[in-house]
Amino acid sequence: MARLPRLYAPDLPNLAQARFTVPLSLGGEGQVMLDQVAAWLAEDSKQHGVAVHGWTLTFDQLLLLATPAGPAGLSGLVQSLGRRLAARLQIGRVFAGRFRSTLVEPGAWVLPSLIWLETVPLRQGLAADPELWRWSSAALHVGAAAGGAVHDHADYWACGNTPFDRQANYRSMLLEGLPGASSTRIERSLQGQWALGGPVFLQGLEGSCSRRAVAAKRGRPRKAAPASE
């Protein structure tokens, strides 16, 4: 079956996942590589016009919440990171197949998607607190670290009127985590590469995005009723 074209619509954030073909080592060497990929991410996102709102690197995957300036921006960023990492590790393919991505509805699913990706290290048992995992944007968003090439989304700014309020309110949400149903919805949208949002948002994507934004209903189309004589 032919693969789906990349789902894209102007000025909308994307949640993306790229899994490594071979997980990085869990020791010091793997940590050095995570440091290097994080540095490349900050550099290459600028080159490819991708505003990164949140990110997480673990030993087996890269997760991004980002808004690309054009349809090729996100693909160019992931490909650039793959080429750099392949050259550094002296291996062939770095990522296991195409990276997965989904469009995310602002005002409804941006913050849940951000919380979902920043709590991956917690779910994988890599850190006791999301902000303690230094290869993610969590520490920046809760005020535990400064700097970093992160362009905060408007939904994050809406968490409070001051930096302290935003950081404190977001930290509460991060520690609370997501309901299971929300996590499942995010994971299914990412796996299927269908847009993540409500009916109005999805309907509004018709005609403005690169392909169908939702999966077609299964089964044969219903036959039209015969015309009455």
PDB file of C-alpha atoms in Angstrom:
ATOM      1  CA  MET A   1       0.000   0.000   0.000  1.00  0.00           C
ATOM      2  CA  ALA A   2       1.340   3.426  -0.937  1.00  0.00           C
ATOM      3  CA  ARG A   3       2.438   5.499   2.032  1.00  0.00           C
ATOM      4  CA  LEU A   4       0.473   8.592   2.939  1.00  0.00           C
ATOM      5  CA  PRO A   5       1.877  12.005   1.999  1.00  0.00           C
ATOM      6  CA  ARG A   6       3.061  14.058   4.959  1.00  0.00           C
ATOM      7  CA  LEU A   7       0.143  15.860   6.627  1.00  0.00           C
ATOM      8  CA  TYR A   8       0.758  19.617   6.620  1.00  0.00           C
ATOM      9  CA  ALA A   9      -1.258  22.799   6.994  1.00  0.00           C
ATOM     10  CA  PRO A  10       0.159  26.341   7.261  1.00  0.00           C
ATOM     11  CA  ASP A  11       0.867  27.755  10.722  1.00  0.00           C
ATOM     12  CA  LEU A  12      -0.265  24.683  12.626  1.00  0.00           C
ATOM     13  CA  PRO A  13       1.866  22.771  15.144  1.00  0.00           C
ATOM     14  CA  ASN A  14       2.963  19.202  14.482  1.00  0.00           C
ATOM     15  CA  LEU A  15       3.634  16.437  16.971  1.00  0.00           C
ATOM     16  CA  ALA A  16       6.390  14.222  15.545  1.00  0.00           C
ATOM     17  CA  GLN A  17       8.096  10.993  16.596  1.00  0.00           C
ATOM     18  CA  ALA A  18      11.259   9.485  15.106  1.00  0.00           C
ATOM     19  CA  ARG A  19      12.466   6.183  16.557  1.00  0.00           C
ATOM     20  CA  PHE A  20      16.105   5.135  16.351  1.00  0.00           C
ATOM     21  CA  THR A  21      16.881   1.983  14.394  1.00  0.00           C
ATOM     22  CA  VAL A  22      19.287   0.935  17.145  1.00  0.00           C
ATOM     23  CA  PRO A  23      18.792   2.514  20.599  1.00  0.00           C
ATOM     24  CA  LEU A  24      21.709   4.537  21.895  1.00  0.00           C
ATOM     25  CA  SER A  25      23.698   3.003  24.724  1.00  0.00           C
ATOM     26  CA  LEU A  26      22.432   3.737  28.228  1.00  0.00           C
ATOM     27  CA  GLY A  27      25.858   4.685  29.561  1.00  0.00           C
ATOM     28  CA  GLY A  28      28.030   7.747  29.244  1.00  0.00           C
ATOM     29  CA  GLU A  29      28.488   7.348  25.498  1.00  0.00           C
ATOM     30  CA  GLY A  30      24.738   7.464  24.941  1.00  0.00           C
ATOM     31  CA  GLN A  31      24.450  10.588  27.078  1.00  0.00           C
ATOM     32  CA  VAL A  32      27.175  12.271  25.047  1.00  0.00           C
ATOM     33  CA  MET A  33      25.216  11.505  21.880  1.00  0.00           C
ATOM     34  CA  LEU A  34      22.016  12.901  23.394  1.00  0.00           C
ATOM     35  CA  ASP A  35      23.918  16.093  24.206  1.00  0.00           C
ATOM     36  CA  GLN A  36      25.123  16.256  20.616  1.00  0.00           C
ATOM     37  CA  VAL A  37      21.691  15.631  19.069  1.00  0.00           C
ATOM     38  CA  ALA A  38      20.182  18.301  21.330  1.00  0.00           C
ATOM     39  CA  ALA A  39      22.799  20.788  20.094  1.00  0.00           C
ATOM     40  CA  TRP A  40      22.123  19.821  16.476  1.00  0.00           C
ATOM     41  CA  LEU A  41      18.386  20.212  17.047  1.00  0.00           C
ATOM     42  CA  ALA A  42      18.839  23.802  18.221  1.00  0.00           C
ATOM     43  CA  GLU A  43      21.033  24.587  15.203  1.00  0.00           C
ATOM     44  CA  ASP A  44      19.138  22.730  12.475  1.00  0.00           C
ATOM     45  CA  SER A  45      15.676  23.901  13.548  1.00  0.00           C
ATOM     46  CA  LYS A  46      16.742  27.462  12.754  1.00  0.00           C
ATOM     47  CA  GLN A  47      18.211  26.438   9.411  1.00  0.00           C
ATOM     48  CA  HIS A  48      15.007  24.665   8.333  1.00  0.00           C
ATOM     49  CA  GLY A  49      12.594  27.275   9.678  1.00  0.00           C
ATOM     50  CA  VAL A  50      11.039  25.107  12.367  1.00  0.00           C
ATOM     51  CA  ALA A  51       9.799  26.724  15.587  1.00  0.00           C
ATOM     52  CA  VAL A  52      10.243  24.042  18.248  1.00  0.00           C
ATOM     53  CA  HIS A  53       7.718  24.404  21.092  1.00  0.00           C
ATOM     54  CA  GLY A  54       8.821  21.319  22.991  1.00  0.00           C
ATOM     55  CA  TRP A  55      11.106  18.325  22.574  1.00  0.00           C
ATOM     56  CA  THR A  56      12.280  15.158  24.257  1.00  0.00           C
ATOM     57  CA  LEU A  57      15.204  12.894  23.463  1.00  0.00           C
ATOM     58  CA  THR A  58      15.523   9.434  24.968  1.00  0.00           C
ATOM     59  CA  PHE A  59      17.833   6.578  24.094  1.00  0.00           C
ATOM     60  CA  ASP A  60      15.313   5.184  21.601  1.00  0.00           C
ATOM     61  CA  GLN A  61      13.462   8.153  20.085  1.00  0.00           C
ATOM     62  CA  LEU A  62      13.127  11.844  19.312  1.00  0.00           C
ATOM     63  CA  LEU A  63       9.843  13.650  19.990  1.00  0.00           C
ATOM     64  CA  LEU A  64       9.017  17.152  18.791  1.00  0.00           C
ATOM     65  CA  LEU A  65       6.143  19.594  19.044  1.00  0.00           C
ATOM     66  CA  ALA A  66       6.908  22.214  16.419  1.00  0.00           C
ATOM     67  CA  THR A  67       5.487  24.542  13.798  1.00  0.00           C
ATOM     68  CA  PRO A  68       7.365  24.488  10.480  1.00  0.00           C
ATOM     69  CA  ALA A  69       7.432  27.553   8.253  1.00  0.00           C
ATOM     70  CA  GLY A  70       6.763  25.434   5.160  1.00  0.00           C
ATOM     71  CA  PRO A  71       5.698  21.942   4.106  1.00  0.00           C
ATOM     72  CA  ALA A  72       9.274  20.611   3.886  1.00  0.00           C
ATOM     73  CA  GLY A  73      10.588  22.138   7.110  1.00  0.00           C
ATOM     74  CA  LEU A  74       9.921  19.294   9.536  1.00  0.00           C
ATOM     75  CA  SER A  75      11.110  16.604   7.122  1.00  0.00           C
ATOM     76  CA  GLY A  76      14.253  18.604   6.386  1.00  0.00           C
ATOM     77  CA  LEU A  77      14.994  18.949  10.090  1.00  0.00           C
ATOM     78  CA  VAL A  78      14.599  15.230  10.842  1.00  0.00           C
ATOM     79  CA  GLN A  79      16.624  14.252   7.766  1.00  0.00           C
ATOM     80  CA  SER A  80      19.416  16.634   8.734  1.00  0.00           C
ATOM     81  CA  LEU A  81      19.575  15.177  12.245  1.00  0.00           C
ATOM     82  CA  GLY A  82      19.615  11.676  10.771  1.00  0.00           C
ATOM     83  CA  ARG A  83      22.512  12.478   8.439  1.00  0.00           C
ATOM     84  CA  ARG A  84      24.537  14.064  11.232  1.00  0.00           C
ATOM     85  CA  LEU A  85      23.948  11.158  13.598  1.00  0.00           C
ATOM     86  CA  ALA A  86      24.681   8.534  10.931  1.00  0.00           C
ATOM     87  CA  ALA A  87      27.995  10.206  10.134  1.00  0.00           C
ATOM     88  CA  ARG A  88      28.900  10.452  13.815  1.00  0.00           C
ATOM     89  CA  LEU A  89      27.996   6.830  14.587  1.00  0.00           C
ATOM     90  CA  GLN A  90      29.282   5.565  11.218  1.00  0.00           C
ATOM     91  CA  ILE A  91      26.139   3.564  10.550  1.00  0.00           C
ATOM     92  CA  GLY A  92      23.544   3.504   7.796  1.00  0.00           C
ATOM     93  CA  ARG A  93      19.938   4.347   8.511  1.00  0.00           C
ATOM     94  CA  VAL A  94      19.502   6.039  11.896  1.00  0.00           C
ATOM     95  CA  PHE A  95      15.727   6.235  12.100  1.00  0.00           C
ATOM     96  CA  ALA A  96      13.451   3.207  11.849  1.00  0.00           C
ATOM     97  CA  GLY A  97      11.414   4.089   8.765  1.00  0.00           C
ATOM     98  CA  ARG A  98       9.671   7.414   8.246  1.00  0.00           C
ATOM     99  CA  PHE A  99       9.072   9.577  11.259  1.00  0.00           C
ATOM    100  CA  ARG A 100       5.425   9.875  12.278  1.00  0.00           C
ATOM    101  CA  SER A 101       3.639  13.185  12.669  1.00  0.00           C
ATOM    102  CA  THR A 102       0.200  14.634  13.243  1.00  0.00           C
ATOM    103  CA  LEU A 103      -1.322  18.109  13.133  1.00  0.00           C
ATOM    104  CA  VAL A 104      -2.398  19.407  16.553  1.00  0.00           C
ATOM    105  CA  GLU A 105      -5.348  21.680  17.315  1.00  0.00           C
ATOM    106  CA  PRO A 106      -4.263  24.879  19.109  1.00  0.00           C
ATOM    107  CA  GLY A 107      -6.279  25.749  22.190  1.00  0.00           C
ATOM    108  CA  ALA A 108      -7.206  22.134  22.816  1.00  0.00           C
ATOM    109  CA  TRP A 109      -4.364  19.681  22.215  1.00  0.00           C
ATOM    110  CA  VAL A 110      -1.112  21.658  22.221  1.00  0.00           C
ATOM    111  CA  LEU A 111      -0.623  21.563  25.993  1.00  0.00           C
ATOM    112  CA  PRO A 112      -1.686  17.892  26.309  1.00  0.00           C
ATOM    113  CA  SER A 113       0.753  17.008  23.507  1.00  0.00           C
ATOM    114  CA  LEU A 114       3.508  18.974  25.238  1.00  0.00           C
ATOM    115  CA  ILE A 115       2.826  17.250  28.552  1.00  0.00           C
ATOM    116  CA  TRP A 116       2.677  13.864  26.827  1.00  0.00           C
ATOM    117  CA  LEU A 117       6.105  14.228  25.188  1.00  0.00           C
ATOM    118  CA  GLU A 118       7.806  15.784  28.212  1.00  0.00           C
ATOM    119  CA  THR A 119       6.630  12.951  30.479  1.00  0.00           C
ATOM    120  CA  VAL A 120       7.987  10.175  28.249  1.00  0.00           C
ATOM    121  CA  PRO A 121      11.194   9.865  30.354  1.00  0.00           C
ATOM    122  CA  LEU A 122       9.007   9.451  33.429  1.00  0.00           C
ATOM    123  CA  ARG A 123       6.942   6.707  31.781  1.00  0.00           C
ATOM    124  CA  GLN A 124      10.113   4.959  30.605  1.00  0.00           C
ATOM    125  CA  GLY A 125      11.576   5.008  34.120  1.00  0.00           C
ATOM    126  CA  LEU A 126      14.474   7.249  33.091  1.00  0.00           C
ATOM    127  CA  ALA A 127      13.748  10.032  35.592  1.00  0.00           C
ATOM    128  CA  ALA A 128      11.747  10.482  38.784  1.00  0.00           C
ATOM    129  CA  ASP A 129      10.548  13.904  37.647  1.00  0.00           C
ATOM    130  CA  PRO A 130      10.201  15.198  34.057  1.00  0.00           C
ATOM    131  CA  GLU A 131      12.280  18.299  34.793  1.00  0.00           C
ATOM    132  CA  LEU A 132      15.198  16.130  35.954  1.00  0.00           C
ATOM    133  CA  TRP A 133      15.615  14.652  32.461  1.00  0.00           C
ATOM    134  CA  ARG A 134      17.968  17.156  30.902  1.00  0.00           C
ATOM    135  CA  TRP A 135      17.336  16.093  27.302  1.00  0.00           C
ATOM    136  CA  SER A 136      13.918  17.701  27.023  1.00  0.00           C
ATOM    137  CA  SER A 137      12.227  21.090  27.238  1.00  0.00           C
ATOM    138  CA  ALA A 138      10.502  20.270  30.553  1.00  0.00           C
ATOM    139  CA  ALA A 139      13.069  22.078  32.720  1.00  0.00           C
ATOM    140  CA  LEU A 140      12.707  25.205  30.586  1.00  0.00           C
ATOM    141  CA  HIS A 141       8.939  25.210  30.865  1.00  0.00           C
ATOM    142  CA  VAL A 142       8.926  24.892  34.664  1.00  0.00           C
ATOM    143  CA  GLY A 143      11.676  27.454  35.220  1.00  0.00           C
ATOM    144  CA  ALA A 144      14.310  24.967  36.364  1.00  0.00           C
ATOM    145  CA  ALA A 145      16.640  25.863  33.481  1.00  0.00           C
ATOM    146  CA  ALA A 146      17.302  28.896  31.311  1.00  0.00           C
ATOM    147  CA  GLY A 147      18.110  29.346  27.649  1.00  0.00           C
ATOM    148  CA  GLY A 148      17.457  26.753  25.017  1.00  0.00           C
ATOM    149  CA  ALA A 149      16.162  27.090  21.475  1.00  0.00           C
ATOM    150  CA  VAL A 150      12.460  26.753  22.329  1.00  0.00           C
ATOM    151  CA  HIS A 151       9.753  28.969  20.842  1.00  0.00           C
ATOM    152  CA  ASP A 152       6.943  28.760  23.368  1.00  0.00           C
ATOM    153  CA  HIS A 153       3.514  28.290  21.811  1.00  0.00           C
ATOM    154  CA  ALA A 154       0.716  30.749  22.581  1.00  0.00           C
ATOM    155  CA  ASP A 155      -1.081  28.023  24.537  1.00  0.00           C
ATOM    156  CA  TYR A 156       1.849  27.822  26.942  1.00  0.00           C
ATOM    157  CA  TRP A 157       1.880  31.607  27.327  1.00  0.00           C
ATOM    158  CA  ALA A 158      -1.805  31.434  28.240  1.00  0.00           C
ATOM    159  CA  CYS A 159      -0.898  29.401  31.338  1.00  0.00           C
ATOM    160  CA  GLY A 160      -0.229  32.645  33.274  1.00  0.00           C
ATOM    161  CA  ASN A 161       0.313  36.386  33.055  1.00  0.00           C
ATOM    162  CA  THR A 162       3.909  36.289  34.294  1.00  0.00           C
ATOM    163  CA  PRO A 163       6.786  33.868  33.696  1.00  0.00           C
ATOM    164  CA  PHE A 164       6.497  32.656  37.303  1.00  0.00           C
ATOM    165  CA  ASP A 165       2.753  32.005  36.940  1.00  0.00           C
ATOM    166  CA  ARG A 166       3.236  30.183  33.637  1.00  0.00           C
ATOM    167  CA  GLN A 167       5.996  28.012  35.013  1.00  0.00           C
ATOM    168  CA  ALA A 168       4.155  27.186  38.241  1.00  0.00           C
ATOM    169  CA  ASN A 169       0.857  26.418  36.515  1.00  0.00           C
ATOM    170  CA  TYR A 170       2.507  24.333  33.833  1.00  0.00           C
ATOM    171  CA  ARG A 171       4.530  22.412  36.406  1.00  0.00           C
ATOM    172  CA  SER A 172       1.296  21.503  38.209  1.00  0.00           C
ATOM    173  CA  MET A 173      -0.153  20.174  34.964  1.00  0.00           C
ATOM    174  CA  LEU A 174       3.062  18.326  34.157  1.00  0.00           C
ATOM    175  CA  LEU A 175       3.176  16.608  37.557  1.00  0.00           C
ATOM    176  CA  GLU A 176      -0.524  15.745  37.364  1.00  0.00           C
ATOM    177  CA  GLY A 177      -0.039  14.142  33.971  1.00  0.00           C
ATOM    178  CA  LEU A 178      -2.716  13.301  31.441  1.00  0.00           C
ATOM    179  CA  PRO A 179      -5.832  11.181  31.773  1.00  0.00           C
ATOM    180  CA  GLY A 180      -5.375   7.800  30.134  1.00  0.00           C
ATOM    181  CA  ALA A 181      -7.944   8.629  27.467  1.00  0.00           C
ATOM    182  CA  SER A 182      -6.023  11.731  26.406  1.00  0.00           C
ATOM    183  CA  SER A 183      -2.723   9.851  26.177  1.00  0.00           C
ATOM    184  CA  THR A 184      -4.388   7.141  24.126  1.00  0.00           C
ATOM    185  CA  ARG A 185      -5.926   9.726  21.790  1.00  0.00           C
ATOM    186  CA  ILE A 186      -2.528  11.351  21.215  1.00  0.00           C
ATOM    187  CA  GLU A 187      -0.778   8.032  20.616  1.00  0.00           C
ATOM    188  CA  ARG A 188      -3.447   6.820  18.181  1.00  0.00           C
ATOM    189  CA  SER A 189      -3.354  10.073  16.207  1.00  0.00           C
ATOM    190  CA  LEU A 190       0.424   9.890  16.017  1.00  0.00           C
ATOM    191  CA  GLN A 191       0.416   6.222  15.038  1.00  0.00           C
ATOM    192  CA  GLY A 192      -2.179   6.730  12.311  1.00  0.00           C
ATOM    193  CA  GLN A 193      -0.806  10.171  11.322  1.00  0.00           C
ATOM    194  CA  TRP A 194      -4.266  11.712  11.377  1.00  0.00           C
ATOM    195  CA  ALA A 195      -4.947  15.205  12.739  1.00  0.00           C
ATOM    196  CA  LEU A 196      -5.502  15.581  16.474  1.00  0.00           C
ATOM    197  CA  GLY A 197      -8.450  17.806  17.294  1.00  0.00           C
ATOM    198  CA  GLY A 198     -12.192  18.273  17.582  1.00  0.00           C
ATOM    199  CA  PRO A 199     -14.818  18.064  14.822  1.00  0.00           C
ATOM    200  CA  VAL A 200     -14.792  21.794  14.029  1.00  0.00           C
ATOM    201  CA  PHE A 201     -10.999  21.856  13.747  1.00  0.00           C
ATOM    202  CA  LEU A 202     -10.944  18.752  11.567  1.00  0.00           C
ATOM    203  CA  GLN A 203     -13.665  20.075   9.298  1.00  0.00           C
ATOM    204  CA  GLY A 204     -11.791  23.362   8.954  1.00  0.00           C
ATOM    205  CA  LEU A 205      -8.757  21.505   7.647  1.00  0.00           C
ATOM    206  CA  GLU A 206     -10.615  20.377   4.531  1.00  0.00           C
ATOM    207  CA  GLY A 207      -9.106  22.127   1.546  1.00  0.00           C
ATOM    208  CA  SER A 208      -6.268  23.696   3.536  1.00  0.00           C
ATOM    209  CA  CYS A 209      -4.014  20.742   4.313  1.00  0.00           C
ATOM    210  CA  SER A 210      -1.882  18.513   2.127  1.00  0.00           C
ATOM    211  CA  ARG A 211      -4.192  15.490   2.272  1.00  0.00           C
ATOM    212  CA  ARG A 212      -7.192  14.043   4.062  1.00  0.00           C
ATOM    213  CA  ALA A 213      -6.854  14.901   7.758  1.00  0.00           C
ATOM    214  CA  VAL A 214      -8.972  12.062   9.166  1.00  0.00           C
ATOM    215  CA  ALA A 215      -9.217   8.406   8.311  1.00  0.00           C
ATOM    216  CA  ALA A 216     -11.985   7.371   5.943  1.00  0.00           C
ATOM    217  CA  LYS A 217     -14.788   5.341   7.453  1.00  0.00           C
ATOM    218  CA  ARG A 218     -14.361   1.631   7.037  1.00  0.00           C
ATOM    219  CA  GLY A 219     -16.686  -0.447   4.908  1.00  0.00           C
ATOM    220  CA  ARG A 220     -18.367   0.078   1.594  1.00  0.00           C
ATOM    221  CA  PRO A 221     -20.185   3.333   0.898  1.00  0.00           C
ATOM    222  CA  ARG A 222     -23.896   3.124   1.600  1.00  0.00           C
ATOM    223  CA  LYS A 223     -26.040   2.768  -1.475  1.00  0.00           C
ATOM    224  CA  ALA A 224     -28.373   5.604  -2.238  1.00  0.00           C
ATOM    225  CA  ALA A 225     -32.038   4.863  -1.675  1.00  0.00           C
ATOM    226  CA  PRO A 226     -33.960   4.197  -4.910  1.00  0.00           C
ATOM    227  CA  ALA A 227     -35.912   7.130  -6.179  1.00  0.00           C
ATOM    228  CA  SER A 228     -39.677   6.806  -5.644  1.00  0.00           C
ATOM    229  CA  GLU A 229     -41.789   6.568  -8.747  1.00  0.00           C
TER     230      GLU A 229
END
